[in-house]
Amino acid sequence: MSPLNSTLNRRAFVRGVATASGAFLTGAALGSCDSRDPHQHPFPVEPDLAAGGGANSRVPLRIPPVVTPVGLALTAAPGPANVLPGKTTPALLYNGAFPGPTLAARKGDRVSINYTNGLSERSITHWHGMLVDPANDGHPRQVVGTGGTHAYDFTINQRAALNWYHPHPHMLTGGQVYRGLAGGFIVRDDTDTGLVGNALGLPTGNYEVPLIIRDASFDSSGGLQFSSKSSGFFGSTPLINGTYNPYLSVDKAIYRFRILNGCNARIWRLALNTGAPMYLIGTDGGLLDKSVALTEISIGSGERVDVLVDFRALGASQTVMLRCLDAGWDLLQFVGSGISALVGSIPTSLTTITPLGAAVRTRRFTFDGMTRLNGKTYDINAVEFTVPLGDVERWVFVTNGNGPHPVHVHGASFQVDKRIGGRGRVFDWERGWKDTVVVNDKETVEVLIQFVASTGLYVIHCHQLGHEDGGMMANFEVV
Ligand code: C2O
Ligand code: CU
């Protein structure tokens, strides 16, 4: 019997509660279960589905299957997901998985993916964070109908990073992502994880764990509840890699967590319940120049962080909880296995980030209301502006309200230069190369951006998927 099971059984015995599957303990000492947020929940939540159920109901964290995106057939289709104990959730799945398989490739690899739309509505898949030419970007104009296909073929030429993939049909993205269509896309290179040796000594194998953290709401039969509205959908419970109420057994080792905010709208404020630091080593576009110890990290929809957590001193059966301080939710429980594994250390110096030089021009983008960008709702046929390939530009993001707006740009990474007003600073988790940055009410965020991957048609949009589907998006062309 593993240390975890013996701990749980002992707890169950003490409480006099049977451990039959599906038996939820209430009031377990794992932190508060407050699932309220400032936004209204349109749906009633069953008491036993409140986040952070009892310890005994925790199940092993699901790790999505890892596949190589070379000659890959990728189908988006309806299918069953097993999320809640004893219930089947009708979902939308990439290759039958909830969330989709993790695609893993190296810089220089030639990716070839044959996408098939098995949904009952139009769709297309976008590789969020991948710097590819427009034919491979999954722009909303490229949607295909039911049974339609799209062939992707590109060579990876960018830094190692955790990127991700999800649908991008105009007005339908929120619902399709919410019902399960999302997966990780890990790019590796020689700095990050060398083929020969591993200079930085970053954890790999079982010690490198992707965490797609999203929220969802369920009805009493296990069905996903959703309403498409511009104000954004907030679920009533968190799912980690599609797992409801998960734990992860961890050795006495340093772990690398590749974290994605896969929510439609919610911002995560991540922290460990022990107050121990997470060592931030990377953001959307890959490794930072230096690691930094942080006790909390905030990420909006579409943003990623790469963190190391030191469990070398965690004894058998001892636990640590990854929490969201804003939602007050327990997200993922780490349970010590007591097994001493790697020696390892937390590297300080990681890689080089070359700052973009002076901008040759400035563009201003206003995120207005819940559906407009620069005063207009999305016109799929228009080209709102052109950007010369190779020019460094300053893009200024402002809003008059209805934030937070996680602003996302296709086709290039950017560097966040400053935030004026509101929180008034650039946070550590916004350093390095980014493709998404959160703009709150009363804030102006300025980034430096340079398109180098390709000319052609891309979009800029808000990644609060209710805003995106409502039309807070614009086409532009790199020329
Ligand atoms: Cu994650 Cu344009 O999207
Ligand atoms: Cu927005």
XYZ file of C-alpha atoms and ligand atoms in Angstrom:
483
model
C 0.000 0.000 0.000
C 1.389 3.378 -0.923
C 1.934 6.010 1.749
C -0.892 7.980 0.186
C -3.421 5.202 0.511
C -2.428 4.423 4.053
C -2.802 8.088 4.971
C -6.180 8.380 3.363
C -7.450 5.178 4.896
C -6.269 6.244 8.300
C -8.057 9.564 7.921
C -11.166 7.827 6.736
C -11.024 5.462 9.698
C -10.626 8.306 12.132
C -13.597 10.069 10.635
C -15.598 6.890 10.458
C -16.454 7.482 6.830
C -16.478 4.770 4.239
C -14.107 5.192 1.333
C -16.465 3.849 -1.282
C -15.896 5.642 -4.522
C -18.015 8.699 -4.814
C -18.240 9.230 -1.061
C -17.363 12.875 -0.542
C -16.226 14.055 2.844
C -17.516 17.417 3.759
C -15.579 19.846 5.869
C -12.243 18.149 5.332
C -9.326 20.158 6.670
C -7.946 21.086 3.283
C -8.730 24.734 3.259
C -11.848 26.646 2.476
C -14.225 25.584 -0.246
C -15.595 28.959 -1.129
C -16.406 28.856 -4.810
C -17.898 32.313 -5.004
C -16.407 34.940 -7.190
C -17.458 38.488 -7.925
C -19.373 37.264 -10.955
C -22.742 35.655 -10.654
C -23.191 31.954 -11.165
C -26.163 31.312 -13.374
C -26.346 27.680 -12.300
C -26.885 26.087 -8.921
C -23.967 23.976 -7.776
C -24.465 20.679 -6.041
C -22.919 20.861 -2.593
C -20.650 17.896 -3.249
C -19.281 19.564 -6.347
C -17.951 22.584 -4.507
C -14.224 22.880 -5.095
C -11.807 21.239 -2.744
C -13.913 18.284 -1.621
C -12.660 15.947 1.027
C -9.245 14.365 0.957
C -10.699 10.936 0.445
C -12.368 11.929 -2.758
C -9.144 13.084 -4.395
C -8.105 11.099 -7.412
C -4.739 10.854 -9.196
C -4.003 13.782 -11.490
C -4.589 12.833 -15.099
C -1.594 13.338 -17.377
C -2.675 13.791 -20.999
C -1.100 11.374 -23.478
C 1.972 12.783 -25.251
C 2.108 12.557 -29.035
C 4.493 13.751 -31.740
C 2.851 16.170 -34.159
C 4.548 14.691 -37.195
C 2.100 12.889 -39.432
C -0.545 13.335 -36.762
C -4.248 12.887 -37.458
C -6.085 15.223 -35.099
C -9.853 14.993 -34.894
C -12.164 17.230 -32.882
C -15.380 15.354 -32.131
C -18.019 14.806 -29.456
C -17.306 12.032 -26.995
C -17.615 10.967 -23.387
C -15.304 12.262 -20.660
C -14.972 10.745 -17.203
C -14.695 13.714 -14.905
C -17.037 13.226 -11.970
C -17.151 9.953 -10.048
C -19.729 7.591 -11.470
C -20.883 10.009 -14.161
C -20.205 10.468 -17.825
C -19.775 13.975 -19.180
C -20.666 14.566 -22.827
C -17.743 16.655 -24.082
C -15.875 17.727 -27.176
C -12.551 15.941 -27.500
C -9.368 16.064 -29.535
C -8.597 12.432 -30.397
C -10.879 11.240 -27.645
C -8.928 12.878 -24.799
C -10.113 15.433 -22.187
C -8.097 17.654 -22.422
C -6.465 16.818 -25.756
C -3.139 14.984 -26.055
C 0.011 16.980 -25.335
C 1.866 17.574 -28.588
C 5.635 17.538 -28.040
C 8.210 18.521 -30.638
C 11.635 20.118 -30.952
C 12.758 23.297 -32.588
C 13.576 22.394 -36.195
C 10.968 19.639 -36.415
C 8.610 19.720 -39.356
C 5.116 19.488 -37.983
C 2.413 17.882 -40.112
C -1.076 17.573 -38.748
C -4.211 16.551 -40.568
C -7.097 18.120 -38.739
C -10.634 16.815 -39.143
C -13.678 18.651 -37.855
C -15.990 16.013 -36.408
C -18.142 18.622 -34.663
C -21.654 19.613 -35.609
C -20.523 23.214 -36.144
C -17.715 24.961 -37.961
C -14.249 25.008 -36.442
C -10.515 25.310 -37.027
C -7.553 24.757 -34.714
C -5.102 27.494 -33.738
C -1.679 26.802 -32.196
C -1.554 29.493 -29.515
C 2.037 30.687 -29.123
C 3.350 28.926 -32.206
C 4.984 31.417 -34.563
C 3.814 30.106 -37.905
C 2.762 31.489 -41.265
C -0.923 32.398 -41.726
C -1.738 29.231 -43.697
C -0.889 27.275 -40.566
C -2.225 29.650 -37.937
C -5.854 28.568 -37.789
C -7.239 32.040 -38.483
C -11.062 32.252 -38.196
C -11.265 32.595 -41.987
C -9.899 29.052 -42.251
C -12.854 27.380 -40.554
C -14.120 24.156 -42.053
C -17.601 22.712 -41.669
C -18.626 19.352 -40.273
C -16.433 16.658 -41.822
C -14.066 19.267 -43.226
C -10.302 18.975 -42.960
C -7.289 21.273 -42.827
C -3.697 20.170 -43.422
C -1.042 21.934 -41.342
C 2.598 21.735 -42.355
C 5.247 23.974 -40.800
C 8.756 23.862 -39.397
C 9.191 24.912 -35.779
C 11.501 27.910 -35.572
C 11.122 29.440 -32.124
C 12.259 29.091 -28.535
C 11.268 26.178 -26.344
C 7.976 26.925 -24.602
C 4.658 25.549 -23.454
C 2.196 26.561 -26.123
C -1.277 25.170 -26.650
C -3.955 24.479 -29.208
C -7.664 25.138 -29.285
C -10.472 25.989 -31.744
C -10.702 29.486 -33.247
C -14.010 29.771 -35.170
C -15.471 33.250 -34.946
C -18.225 33.414 -32.290
C -17.915 29.734 -31.328
C -14.483 29.518 -29.676
C -15.711 29.876 -26.085
C -18.163 26.987 -26.191
C -15.819 24.642 -28.005
C -12.864 25.316 -25.690
C -15.134 25.061 -22.657
C -16.462 21.653 -23.687
C -12.938 20.240 -23.808
C -11.120 21.254 -26.971
C -7.718 22.336 -25.676
C -4.333 20.698 -25.342
C -0.707 21.513 -24.595
C 1.935 21.932 -27.314
C 5.416 21.663 -25.829
C 8.345 22.904 -27.896
C 11.811 21.864 -26.747
C 15.247 23.075 -27.737
C 18.843 22.570 -26.687
C 18.797 25.284 -24.017
C 15.680 23.951 -22.380
C 16.383 20.240 -22.584
C 19.452 19.327 -24.608
C 19.496 16.064 -26.525
C 22.927 15.404 -25.071
C 22.959 16.261 -21.402
C 20.764 18.896 -19.861
C 22.828 21.940 -19.038
C 20.242 23.592 -16.834
C 19.382 20.374 -15.075
C 15.669 21.046 -15.436
C 13.468 18.183 -14.278
C 12.215 15.840 -16.995
C 10.180 12.659 -17.275
C 7.829 12.171 -14.328
C 9.276 15.320 -12.754
C 8.000 17.570 -15.525
C 4.219 17.867 -15.318
C 1.851 19.890 -17.503
C -1.029 21.503 -15.614
C -3.935 22.802 -17.650
C -6.033 24.604 -15.058
C -9.563 25.570 -15.996
C -12.981 25.973 -14.402
C -16.282 24.305 -15.278
C -19.841 23.865 -14.034
C -21.768 20.610 -14.052
C -25.409 19.675 -13.802
C -26.568 16.811 -11.602
C -26.140 14.221 -14.352
C -22.549 15.273 -15.049
C -23.264 17.437 -18.078
C -21.240 20.594 -18.642
C -23.213 23.774 -18.151
C -22.320 26.739 -20.293
C -23.776 29.992 -21.410
C -22.162 32.004 -24.124
C -22.221 35.571 -22.979
C -19.876 38.451 -23.494
C -19.401 39.031 -19.795
C -17.567 35.712 -19.741
C -18.275 32.294 -18.317
C -17.119 31.476 -14.800
C -17.329 27.825 -13.796
C -18.041 26.720 -10.258
C -15.254 24.182 -9.845
C -11.666 23.784 -11.049
C -10.412 20.942 -13.234
C -6.701 20.198 -13.526
C -5.849 18.320 -16.733
C -9.551 17.482 -16.799
C -9.306 15.905 -13.346
C -11.875 16.820 -10.730
C -10.350 17.088 -7.221
C -6.891 15.692 -8.033
C -3.763 14.818 -6.113
C -0.270 14.147 -7.377
C 2.110 11.859 -5.549
C 5.508 13.582 -5.473
C 8.963 12.248 -4.652
C 11.566 14.150 -2.650
C 12.659 16.060 -5.719
C 12.359 19.299 -7.632
C 9.403 19.303 -10.022
C 8.840 21.373 -13.117
C 5.218 22.400 -13.679
C 4.178 23.737 -17.077
C 1.040 25.672 -16.227
C -1.640 26.957 -18.602
C -4.701 28.979 -17.689
C -7.292 27.195 -19.818
C -10.298 29.103 -18.459
C -12.756 30.992 -20.585
C -12.544 34.040 -18.325
C -11.146 33.397 -14.872
C -7.784 34.776 -13.715
C -5.829 32.393 -11.473
C -3.808 33.693 -8.549
C -1.670 30.672 -7.772
C 0.070 30.002 -4.473
C 1.154 27.101 -2.307
C -0.750 26.809 0.981
C 2.522 26.444 2.895
C 3.720 29.841 1.711
C 6.686 28.090 0.072
C 7.969 29.734 -3.089
C 7.411 28.657 -6.643
C 10.534 29.320 -8.707
C 9.383 30.968 -11.907
C 11.651 29.978 -14.799
C 9.550 30.766 -17.840
C 6.501 32.496 -19.282
C 4.481 32.243 -22.518
C 7.434 32.330 -24.903
C 9.865 30.185 -22.904
C 12.617 30.538 -20.327
C 13.373 33.766 -18.510
C 16.908 35.053 -18.130
C 16.890 34.257 -14.409
C 14.705 32.253 -12.082
C 12.779 34.155 -9.443
C 11.196 32.867 -6.231
C 7.558 33.942 -5.930
C 4.875 33.159 -3.398
C 2.086 33.975 -5.837
C 1.648 34.122 -9.584
C -1.320 35.510 -11.497
C -2.267 34.300 -14.989
C -5.180 35.101 -17.252
C -6.843 33.021 -19.938
C -4.220 31.758 -22.381
C -1.179 32.723 -20.314
C 1.433 30.147 -19.285
C 4.070 29.912 -16.587
C 6.907 27.447 -16.102
C 7.726 26.915 -12.421
C 9.936 24.717 -10.286
C 8.699 23.535 -6.904
C 11.082 22.048 -4.386
C 9.653 18.964 -2.700
C 13.058 17.650 -1.526
C 12.082 18.093 2.103
C 8.535 16.747 1.779
C 8.172 13.622 3.900
C 5.994 10.631 3.178
C 2.286 11.500 3.407
C 2.982 15.189 3.978
C 0.889 17.398 1.748
C 1.122 20.739 0.002
C -1.816 22.376 -1.767
C -1.702 24.457 -4.924
C -4.442 27.035 -4.432
C -6.082 29.968 -6.144
C -6.091 32.853 -3.695
C -8.780 34.766 -5.573
C -11.305 31.937 -5.947
C -10.308 30.494 -2.571
C -10.082 27.070 -4.241
C -7.831 24.137 -3.580
C -6.616 23.161 -7.029
C -4.126 20.320 -6.715
C -2.850 18.463 -3.673
C 0.733 17.231 -3.657
C 1.292 14.192 -1.443
C 4.832 13.166 -0.494
C 5.828 9.632 -1.482
C 8.904 9.743 0.773
C 11.017 8.448 -2.103
C 14.323 10.282 -2.511
C 14.866 10.877 -6.155
C 17.094 13.301 -7.974
C 19.651 15.538 -6.375
C 19.093 18.513 -8.640
C 19.049 22.201 -7.783
C 17.187 25.362 -8.724
C 19.188 27.072 -11.467
C 19.535 30.850 -11.156
C 20.805 31.883 -14.550
C 18.729 30.371 -17.348
C 19.128 31.903 -20.766
C 19.490 35.182 -22.607
C 16.577 37.451 -23.448
C 17.589 40.105 -25.925
C 15.515 43.227 -25.310
C 13.777 44.558 -28.393
C 15.255 47.906 -29.416
C 13.554 51.237 -29.851
C 10.153 51.171 -31.524
C 9.841 52.843 -34.909
C 6.142 53.542 -34.397
C 3.380 53.315 -31.814
C -0.090 51.872 -32.222
C -2.905 52.218 -29.766
C -5.558 49.570 -29.153
C -8.645 50.208 -27.066
C -10.572 47.283 -25.640
C -14.036 48.766 -25.400
C -17.142 47.411 -23.748
C -17.367 43.646 -24.060
C -17.325 43.283 -27.827
C -15.213 45.977 -29.461
C -11.572 46.590 -30.298
C -10.752 50.118 -31.417
C -14.463 50.826 -31.436
C -15.429 48.021 -33.826
C -16.701 44.485 -33.457
C -14.765 41.914 -35.446
C -15.075 42.089 -39.215
C -13.646 38.830 -40.502
C -13.215 40.243 -44.011
C -11.498 43.488 -43.091
C -7.797 44.201 -42.670
C -7.676 46.935 -40.031
C -3.972 47.795 -40.294
C -0.675 46.596 -41.716
C 2.622 46.031 -39.926
C 5.963 45.968 -41.717
C 7.843 42.695 -41.194
C 10.866 43.207 -38.956
C 9.922 46.625 -37.548
C 9.938 46.970 -33.777
C 6.674 48.634 -32.744
C 5.204 49.854 -29.483
C 1.664 48.589 -28.979
C -0.367 50.355 -26.323
C -3.343 48.500 -24.846
C -5.983 50.545 -23.044
C -9.469 49.853 -21.759
C -12.364 51.900 -20.499
C -13.718 49.065 -18.383
C -15.031 45.519 -18.465
C -11.565 44.127 -17.746
C -9.631 42.059 -17.155
C -8.805 41.716 -20.835
C -6.090 39.149 -21.533
C -4.803 40.650 -24.794
C -3.385 38.080 -27.227
C -1.528 38.571 -30.500
C -1.001 35.931 -33.183
C 2.162 35.703 -35.264
C 4.732 37.199 -32.873
C 5.842 37.272 -29.271
C 6.204 40.578 -27.451
C 7.962 42.032 -24.436
C 5.886 43.847 -21.831
C 7.511 47.240 -21.324
C 5.270 48.993 -18.839
C 1.932 49.137 -17.102
C 0.616 52.592 -16.252
C -2.253 53.054 -13.805
C -4.041 50.249 -11.996
C -1.487 47.780 -10.691
C 1.174 50.116 -12.053
C 4.004 47.659 -12.679
C 5.153 44.757 -14.813
C 5.108 41.559 -12.784
C 7.800 38.905 -12.843
C 5.388 36.514 -14.566
C 5.041 39.046 -17.387
C 8.765 39.183 -18.182
C 10.545 37.429 -21.020
C 8.660 36.661 -24.221
C 4.889 36.861 -24.046
C 1.939 36.459 -26.379
C -0.834 37.295 -23.910
C -0.951 40.023 -21.254
C -3.720 40.990 -18.857
C -5.030 44.561 -19.014
C -7.208 45.460 -16.043
C -9.581 48.379 -15.777
C -7.756 51.700 -15.370
C -4.559 50.202 -16.797
C -2.538 50.951 -19.882
C -0.113 48.210 -20.852
C 2.641 48.888 -23.374
C 4.492 46.117 -25.194
C 7.270 46.017 -27.750
C 6.585 43.690 -30.652
C 8.414 42.605 -33.790
C 7.009 40.279 -36.437
C 9.716 38.069 -37.864
C 8.044 34.709 -38.558
C 6.052 35.519 -41.671
C 4.088 38.058 -43.621
C 0.331 37.672 -43.959
C -2.934 37.793 -42.050
C -3.126 37.489 -38.254
C -5.431 38.599 -35.435
C -5.185 40.486 -32.178
C -7.966 39.780 -29.703
C -9.084 39.579 -26.134
C -8.654 36.033 -24.760
C -11.598 36.389 -22.388
C -13.488 34.072 -24.683
C -16.835 35.805 -24.155
C -15.240 39.057 -25.328
C -13.506 37.288 -28.215
C -16.691 35.606 -29.413
C -18.550 38.884 -28.965
C -16.169 40.481 -31.471
C -13.271 41.966 -29.493
C -10.866 41.000 -32.247
C -9.222 42.573 -35.291
C -7.446 41.347 -38.398
C -4.119 42.827 -39.432
C -1.585 42.003 -42.071
C 2.178 41.764 -41.765
C 3.672 43.097 -44.991
Cu -5.521 31.174 -27.686
Cu -6.326 33.637 -30.890
O -6.005 32.370 -29.316
Cu -11.709 41.424 -22.934
